[in-house]
Amino acid sequence: ASVITVTASGNVSIVDSGTGIELDYLVVAGGGSGGNSGAGGGGAGGYRTSYCAPTVSAINAAPGNYTVTVGAGGAKNTPACGANGNQGSPSIFLSITSTGGGFGAFESPGTAGSGGSGGGGGGNSGGTPPKAGGAGNSPPVSPSQGNPGGNGTTSGPLYAGGGGGGASASGGAGGGGAAGAGGAGSANSISGSSVNYAGGGGGANTPGGGGGAPGGIGGGGAGPGTNGTANTGGGGGGGHSSTQGGAGGSGIIIIKSPIAAPMSVSPGTN
């Protein structure tokens, strides 16, 4: 078998003497960033794979050159408080698109971002309903590319954000003075070794001394303010009143040919 890993957008060249080959794939989008101030964690980037997935077919590709897109993670927001995070960007290989992770919400009424996995809702100290976690698997695909984020909470003294959703679990809800943990990602061994991808970002509390919750396994950043891990699609951790939310981790694409067909990727940084 031959395997290529694409860590930045570029081109994939496939060489085969026939009319096409069946390729297994892992396509993970960029994670969302966490909100600022009592905020939810960013949702993990969408996670789609055919490898060791009995209900999913490999994709047929004719020989040729193909453009591939690796999604960037959602960027941090500049304000220290009072802002939602940012959506992650999609990753695309042939007909397979994984959606970027949803943004984590800050502490005010409203809803966190939907996406591959949803962002976590923000806590709220004003007595109005806390922000709901964003929807996962949006737009819907089968099997699901992700899970929803957890809700924030209004219960003091620490107004806690929910965790971003992950590939294999929903984000935890804030409650009891504690932020919600990021949802767990999923392990995949298409590269030849088992690696976890697409964990949600952990939520954070406010005031600033309240700390935060752990990110989900698979590159999710912890609250407050830890970035998601690059090339895992992990969501960024939520921020509190003195710490920005963390940036989302960039995505990744891995392609495997079971018959060892020659494949290459450019530029050479991949």
mmCIF file of C-alpha atoms in Angstrom:
data_model
loop_
_atom_site.group_PDB
_atom_site.id
_atom_site.type_symbol
_atom_site.label_atom_id
_atom_site.label_comp_id
_atom_site.label_asym_id
_atom_site.label_seq_id
_atom_site.Cartn_x
_atom_site.Cartn_y
_atom_site.Cartn_z
ATOM 1 C CA ALA A 1 0.000 0.000 0.000
ATOM 2 C CA SER A 2 1.037 3.627 -0.472
ATOM 3 C CA VAL A 3 -0.025 6.509 1.762
ATOM 4 C CA ILE A 4 0.272 10.279 1.374
ATOM 5 C CA THR A 5 -0.445 12.892 4.000
ATOM 6 C CA VAL A 6 -1.587 16.377 2.999
ATOM 7 C CA THR A 7 -1.112 19.023 5.689
ATOM 8 C CA ALA A 8 -1.630 22.134 3.528
ATOM 9 C CA SER A 9 -3.696 22.820 0.434
ATOM 10 C CA GLY A 10 -2.008 21.713 -2.781
ATOM 11 C CA ASN A 11 -2.154 19.075 -5.512
ATOM 12 C CA VAL A 12 -2.203 15.287 -5.484
ATOM 13 C CA SER A 13 -0.940 13.306 -8.488
ATOM 14 C CA ILE A 14 -2.206 9.751 -8.995
ATOM 15 C CA VAL A 15 -0.498 7.394 -11.470
ATOM 16 C CA ASP A 16 -2.198 4.197 -12.643
ATOM 17 C CA SER A 17 -2.157 2.220 -15.874
ATOM 18 C CA GLY A 18 -5.879 1.425 -15.713
ATOM 19 C CA THR A 19 -9.054 3.480 -15.667
ATOM 20 C CA GLY A 20 -8.979 4.243 -11.952
ATOM 21 C CA ILE A 21 -8.143 3.024 -8.466
ATOM 22 C CA GLU A 22 -10.020 2.770 -5.207
ATOM 23 C CA LEU A 23 -8.607 5.073 -2.540
ATOM 24 C CA ASP A 24 -9.271 5.079 1.179
ATOM 25 C CA TYR A 25 -9.334 8.515 2.745
ATOM 26 C CA LEU A 26 -9.381 10.524 5.944
ATOM 27 C CA VAL A 27 -10.616 14.101 5.508
ATOM 28 C CA VAL A 28 -10.643 16.343 8.608
ATOM 29 C CA ALA A 29 -11.619 20.032 8.474
ATOM 30 C CA GLY A 30 -10.259 22.905 10.532
ATOM 31 C CA GLY A 31 -11.574 23.306 14.069
ATOM 32 C CA GLY A 32 -13.485 26.355 15.290
ATOM 33 C CA SER A 33 -11.954 28.828 17.718
ATOM 34 C CA GLY A 34 -13.198 29.418 21.253
ATOM 35 C CA GLY A 35 -15.227 32.459 22.233
ATOM 36 C CA ASN A 36 -13.940 35.158 24.573
ATOM 37 C CA SER A 37 -15.146 35.588 28.177
ATOM 38 C CA GLY A 38 -17.115 32.850 29.961
ATOM 39 C CA ALA A 39 -17.058 31.146 26.639
ATOM 40 C CA GLY A 40 -17.670 27.870 24.895
ATOM 41 C CA GLY A 41 -14.929 25.881 23.229
ATOM 42 C CA GLY A 42 -14.666 25.600 19.468
ATOM 43 C CA GLY A 43 -16.159 22.604 17.712
ATOM 44 C CA ALA A 44 -13.906 20.072 16.022
ATOM 45 C CA GLY A 45 -13.619 20.061 12.263
ATOM 46 C CA GLY A 46 -15.763 17.559 10.417
ATOM 47 C CA TYR A 47 -14.310 14.040 10.376
ATOM 48 C CA ARG A 48 -14.970 11.751 7.397
ATOM 49 C CA THR A 49 -13.193 8.499 6.573
ATOM 50 C CA SER A 50 -13.554 5.307 4.571
ATOM 51 C CA TYR A 51 -10.689 3.527 6.324
ATOM 52 C CA CYS A 52 -11.875 0.568 8.419
ATOM 53 C CA ALA A 53 -15.411 1.923 8.010
ATOM 54 C CA PRO A 54 -17.567 -1.007 6.826
ATOM 55 C CA THR A 55 -20.506 1.161 5.764
ATOM 56 C CA VAL A 56 -18.405 3.621 3.730
ATOM 57 C CA SER A 57 -16.994 2.888 0.281
ATOM 58 C CA ALA A 58 -13.538 3.916 -0.867
ATOM 59 C CA ILE A 59 -13.514 6.592 -3.563
ATOM 60 C CA ASN A 60 -12.618 5.818 -7.187
ATOM 61 C CA ALA A 61 -10.089 8.148 -8.786
ATOM 62 C CA ALA A 62 -8.848 8.134 -12.374
ATOM 63 C CA PRO A 63 -5.155 8.870 -12.996
ATOM 64 C CA GLY A 64 -4.423 12.598 -12.991
ATOM 65 C CA ASN A 65 -3.743 15.672 -10.886
ATOM 66 C CA TYR A 66 -6.261 16.844 -8.306
ATOM 67 C CA THR A 67 -6.527 19.970 -6.184
ATOM 68 C CA VAL A 68 -6.991 19.251 -2.482
ATOM 69 C CA THR A 69 -8.009 21.745 0.192
ATOM 70 C CA VAL A 70 -6.922 21.459 3.820
ATOM 71 C CA GLY A 71 -9.068 23.663 6.036
ATOM 72 C CA ALA A 72 -7.547 26.270 8.322
ATOM 73 C CA GLY A 73 -8.570 26.456 11.950
ATOM 74 C CA GLY A 74 -10.725 29.372 13.076
ATOM 75 C CA ALA A 75 -8.588 32.353 14.099
ATOM 76 C CA LYS A 76 -8.528 33.923 17.538
ATOM 77 C CA ASN A 77 -10.605 37.063 17.951
ATOM 78 C CA THR A 78 -8.665 40.200 18.895
ATOM 79 C CA PRO A 79 -10.892 41.507 21.732
ATOM 80 C CA ALA A 80 -10.132 40.088 25.158
ATOM 81 C CA CYS A 81 -13.846 39.741 25.825
ATOM 82 C CA GLY A 82 -17.239 40.153 24.248
ATOM 83 C CA ALA A 83 -16.804 38.185 21.015
ATOM 84 C CA ASN A 84 -17.676 34.815 19.588
ATOM 85 C CA GLY A 85 -14.966 32.635 18.118
ATOM 86 C CA ASN A 86 -14.578 31.930 14.393
ATOM 87 C CA GLN A 87 -15.643 29.032 12.206
ATOM 88 C CA GLY A 88 -13.077 26.564 10.906
ATOM 89 C CA SER A 89 -12.671 26.066 7.152
ATOM 90 C CA PRO A 90 -13.647 22.946 5.184
ATOM 91 C CA SER A 91 -11.290 20.274 3.867
ATOM 92 C CA ILE A 92 -12.028 18.838 0.415
ATOM 93 C CA PHE A 93 -10.776 15.766 -1.483
ATOM 94 C CA LEU A 94 -12.593 14.916 -4.717
ATOM 95 C CA SER A 95 -16.291 14.492 -3.790
ATOM 96 C CA ILE A 96 -15.663 14.417 -0.029
ATOM 97 C CA THR A 97 -16.136 17.652 1.927
ATOM 98 C CA SER A 98 -15.721 17.891 5.687
ATOM 99 C CA THR A 99 -17.232 21.030 7.219
ATOM 100 C CA GLY A 100 -15.272 23.367 9.487
ATOM 101 C CA GLY A 101 -15.931 23.275 13.216
ATOM 102 C CA GLY A 102 -18.437 25.693 14.749
ATOM 103 C CA PHE A 103 -17.356 28.750 16.758
ATOM 104 C CA GLY A 104 -17.531 28.869 20.531
ATOM 105 C CA ALA A 105 -19.936 31.498 21.903
ATOM 106 C CA PHE A 106 -19.201 34.191 24.485
ATOM 107 C CA GLU A 107 -21.337 35.125 27.487
ATOM 108 C CA SER A 108 -24.494 36.639 26.058
ATOM 109 C CA PRO A 109 -27.794 35.371 24.675
ATOM 110 C CA GLY A 110 -27.633 33.503 21.386
ATOM 111 C CA THR A 111 -26.352 30.265 19.941
ATOM 112 C CA ALA A 112 -22.893 28.908 19.220
ATOM 113 C CA GLY A 113 -21.826 28.027 15.689
ATOM 114 C CA SER A 114 -22.883 24.873 13.912
ATOM 115 C CA GLY A 115 -20.478 22.907 11.738
ATOM 116 C CA GLY A 116 -18.740 19.558 11.411
ATOM 117 C CA SER A 117 -19.003 19.561 15.192
ATOM 118 C CA GLY A 118 -20.789 22.383 17.001
ATOM 119 C CA GLY A 119 -19.191 25.030 19.179
ATOM 120 C CA GLY A 120 -19.895 25.252 22.893
ATOM 121 C CA GLY A 121 -22.441 27.732 24.268
ATOM 122 C CA GLY A 122 -21.345 30.630 26.462
ATOM 123 C CA GLY A 123 -22.221 31.085 30.119
ATOM 124 C CA ASN A 124 -24.430 34.030 31.048
ATOM 125 C CA SER A 125 -24.456 36.124 34.183
ATOM 126 C CA GLY A 126 -27.449 38.278 33.256
ATOM 127 C CA GLY A 127 -30.258 35.898 34.134
ATOM 128 C CA THR A 128 -31.242 35.354 30.511
ATOM 129 C CA PRO A 129 -30.989 31.854 29.053
ATOM 130 C CA PRO A 130 -27.402 30.780 28.392
ATOM 131 C CA LYS A 131 -26.215 30.128 24.890
ATOM 132 C CA ALA A 132 -27.036 26.754 23.431
ATOM 133 C CA GLY A 133 -24.313 24.627 21.902
ATOM 134 C CA GLY A 134 -24.118 24.624 18.130
ATOM 135 C CA ALA A 135 -25.382 21.726 16.007
ATOM 136 C CA GLY A 136 -22.977 19.084 14.748
ATOM 137 C CA ASN A 137 -23.033 17.172 11.448
ATOM 138 C CA SER A 138 -24.163 20.314 9.672
ATOM 139 C CA PRO A 139 -24.804 19.937 6.789
ATOM 140 C CA PRO A 140 -25.813 16.332 7.458
ATOM 141 C CA VAL A 141 -23.853 13.439 5.971
ATOM 142 C CA SER A 142 -23.883 9.727 6.745
ATOM 143 C CA PRO A 143 -22.041 8.524 8.736
ATOM 144 C CA SER A 144 -22.114 11.656 10.873
ATOM 145 C CA GLN A 145 -19.092 13.936 10.627
ATOM 146 C CA GLY A 146 -19.426 15.245 14.184
ATOM 147 C CA ASN A 147 -21.479 16.070 17.264
ATOM 148 C CA PRO A 148 -23.113 19.085 18.936
ATOM 149 C CA GLY A 149 -21.474 21.427 21.397
ATOM 150 C CA GLY A 150 -22.522 21.600 25.036
ATOM 151 C CA ASN A 151 -24.759 24.324 26.484
ATOM 152 C CA GLY A 152 -23.465 27.097 28.725
ATOM 153 C CA THR A 153 -24.946 27.797 32.149
ATOM 154 C CA THR A 154 -26.306 30.783 34.100
ATOM 155 C CA SER A 155 -25.591 29.293 37.511
ATOM 156 C CA GLY A 156 -22.973 31.260 39.477
ATOM 157 C CA PRO A 157 -20.660 32.119 40.922
ATOM 158 C CA LEU A 158 -18.765 31.021 37.790
ATOM 159 C CA TYR A 159 -20.703 31.371 34.573
ATOM 160 C CA ALA A 160 -19.418 28.473 32.568
ATOM 161 C CA GLY A 161 -19.205 27.802 28.835
ATOM 162 C CA GLY A 162 -19.905 24.433 27.244
ATOM 163 C CA GLY A 163 -17.362 22.277 25.457
ATOM 164 C CA GLY A 164 -17.148 22.032 21.693
ATOM 165 C CA GLY A 165 -18.358 18.829 20.087
ATOM 166 C CA GLY A 166 -15.934 16.173 18.858
ATOM 167 C CA ALA A 167 -15.949 13.468 16.212
ATOM 168 C CA SER A 168 -17.153 10.751 18.569
ATOM 169 C CA ALA A 169 -18.883 12.618 21.432
ATOM 170 C CA SER A 170 -20.873 15.750 22.187
ATOM 171 C CA GLY A 171 -19.326 18.604 24.126
ATOM 172 C CA GLY A 172 -19.990 18.695 27.863
ATOM 173 C CA ALA A 173 -22.453 21.216 29.298
ATOM 174 C CA GLY A 174 -21.355 23.862 31.747
ATOM 175 C CA GLY A 175 -22.908 23.545 35.197
ATOM 176 C CA GLY A 176 -22.282 23.633 38.910
ATOM 177 C CA GLY A 177 -19.638 26.317 38.506
ATOM 178 C CA ALA A 178 -17.616 24.196 36.071
ATOM 179 C CA ALA A 179 -17.138 24.569 32.332
ATOM 180 C CA GLY A 180 -17.928 21.701 29.972
ATOM 181 C CA ALA A 181 -15.176 19.488 28.560
ATOM 182 C CA GLY A 182 -14.570 19.164 24.843
ATOM 183 C CA GLY A 183 -16.086 16.145 23.121
ATOM 184 C CA ALA A 184 -13.747 13.267 22.306
ATOM 185 C CA GLY A 185 -12.347 12.815 18.828
ATOM 186 C CA SER A 186 -11.795 9.562 16.948
ATOM 187 C CA ALA A 187 -8.727 7.379 16.432
ATOM 188 C CA ASN A 188 -7.669 6.426 12.901
ATOM 189 C CA SER A 189 -4.715 4.338 11.720
ATOM 190 C CA ILE A 190 -4.796 5.072 7.968
ATOM 191 C CA SER A 191 -1.311 6.588 8.308
ATOM 192 C CA GLY A 192 0.109 3.334 9.692
ATOM 193 C CA SER A 193 -0.177 4.279 13.355
ATOM 194 C CA SER A 194 -3.178 5.137 15.482
ATOM 195 C CA VAL A 195 -3.712 8.899 15.835
ATOM 196 C CA ASN A 196 -6.635 10.758 17.404
ATOM 197 C CA TYR A 197 -8.304 13.531 15.430
ATOM 198 C CA ALA A 198 -11.132 16.074 15.780
ATOM 199 C CA GLY A 199 -11.481 16.659 19.532
ATOM 200 C CA GLY A 200 -13.612 19.578 20.758
ATOM 201 C CA GLY A 201 -12.268 22.560 22.670
ATOM 202 C CA GLY A 202 -12.928 22.847 26.402
ATOM 203 C CA GLY A 203 -15.133 25.612 27.778
ATOM 204 C CA ALA A 204 -14.038 28.355 30.199
ATOM 205 C CA ASN A 205 -15.484 30.133 33.223
ATOM 206 C CA THR A 206 -15.787 33.806 34.106
ATOM 207 C CA PRO A 207 -14.592 35.747 36.149
ATOM 208 C CA GLY A 208 -11.048 35.229 34.929
ATOM 209 C CA GLY A 209 -9.859 33.205 37.903
ATOM 210 C CA GLY A 210 -12.344 30.470 37.169
ATOM 211 C CA GLY A 211 -10.167 28.401 34.886
ATOM 212 C CA GLY A 212 -11.588 26.033 32.330
ATOM 213 C CA ALA A 213 -12.178 22.477 31.206
ATOM 214 C CA PRO A 214 -10.020 20.019 29.261
ATOM 215 C CA GLY A 215 -10.222 19.677 25.520
ATOM 216 C CA GLY A 216 -11.308 16.430 23.919
ATOM 217 C CA ILE A 217 -8.742 13.806 22.954
ATOM 218 C CA GLY A 218 -7.796 14.425 19.349
ATOM 219 C CA GLY A 219 -6.251 17.877 19.540
ATOM 220 C CA GLY A 220 -8.954 19.838 21.370
ATOM 221 C CA GLY A 221 -7.526 22.821 23.263
ATOM 222 C CA ALA A 222 -8.254 23.228 26.965
ATOM 223 C CA GLY A 223 -10.012 26.244 28.404
ATOM 224 C CA PRO A 224 -9.037 28.949 28.958
ATOM 225 C CA GLY A 225 -7.543 29.843 25.639
ATOM 226 C CA THR A 226 -5.441 26.874 24.519
ATOM 227 C CA ASN A 227 -5.158 26.470 20.765
ATOM 228 C CA GLY A 228 -6.352 23.315 19.044
ATOM 229 C CA THR A 229 -3.508 21.141 17.753
ATOM 230 C CA ALA A 230 -2.424 21.734 14.158
ATOM 231 C CA ASN A 231 -3.404 19.081 11.590
ATOM 232 C CA THR A 232 -5.893 17.365 13.907
ATOM 233 C CA GLY A 233 -8.937 19.602 13.385
ATOM 234 C CA GLY A 234 -9.173 20.147 17.151
ATOM 235 C CA GLY A 235 -11.322 23.011 18.475
ATOM 236 C CA GLY A 236 -9.799 25.878 20.432
ATOM 237 C CA GLY A 237 -10.436 26.279 24.146
ATOM 238 C CA GLY A 238 -12.913 28.933 25.305
ATOM 239 C CA GLY A 239 -11.614 32.150 26.866
ATOM 240 C CA HIS A 240 -12.479 33.995 30.062
ATOM 241 C CA SER A 241 -12.498 37.688 30.933
ATOM 242 C CA SER A 242 -8.710 38.029 30.747
ATOM 243 C CA THR A 243 -7.812 35.373 28.145
ATOM 244 C CA GLN A 244 -8.757 35.123 24.478
ATOM 245 C CA GLY A 245 -10.324 31.950 23.185
ATOM 246 C CA GLY A 246 -7.880 29.568 21.535
ATOM 247 C CA ALA A 247 -7.519 29.195 17.773
ATOM 248 C CA GLY A 248 -8.793 26.066 16.084
ATOM 249 C CA GLY A 249 -6.371 23.466 14.784
ATOM 250 C CA SER A 250 -5.911 23.064 11.031
ATOM 251 C CA GLY A 251 -7.267 19.992 9.291
ATOM 252 C CA ILE A 252 -5.581 17.138 7.439
ATOM 253 C CA ILE A 253 -6.149 14.769 4.512
ATOM 254 C CA ILE A 254 -4.606 11.292 4.303
ATOM 255 C CA ILE A 255 -5.031 9.091 1.231
ATOM 256 C CA LYS A 256 -4.181 5.389 0.989
ATOM 257 C CA SER A 257 -3.932 3.186 -2.091
ATOM 258 C CA PRO A 258 -4.279 -0.516 -1.210
ATOM 259 C CA ILE A 259 -2.476 -1.541 -4.434
ATOM 260 C CA ALA A 260 0.486 0.788 -3.909
ATOM 261 C CA ALA A 261 -0.324 2.971 -6.910
ATOM 262 C CA PRO A 262 2.234 5.778 -7.209
ATOM 263 C CA MET A 263 0.964 8.994 -5.640
ATOM 264 C CA SER A 264 2.646 12.297 -4.839
ATOM 265 C CA VAL A 265 1.672 15.594 -3.264
ATOM 266 C CA SER A 266 2.901 19.122 -3.882
ATOM 267 C CA PRO A 267 4.101 21.566 -2.714
ATOM 268 C CA GLY A 268 6.990 19.785 -1.061
ATOM 269 C CA THR A 269 6.087 21.137 2.381
ATOM 270 C CA ASN A 270 3.392 18.450 2.603
#
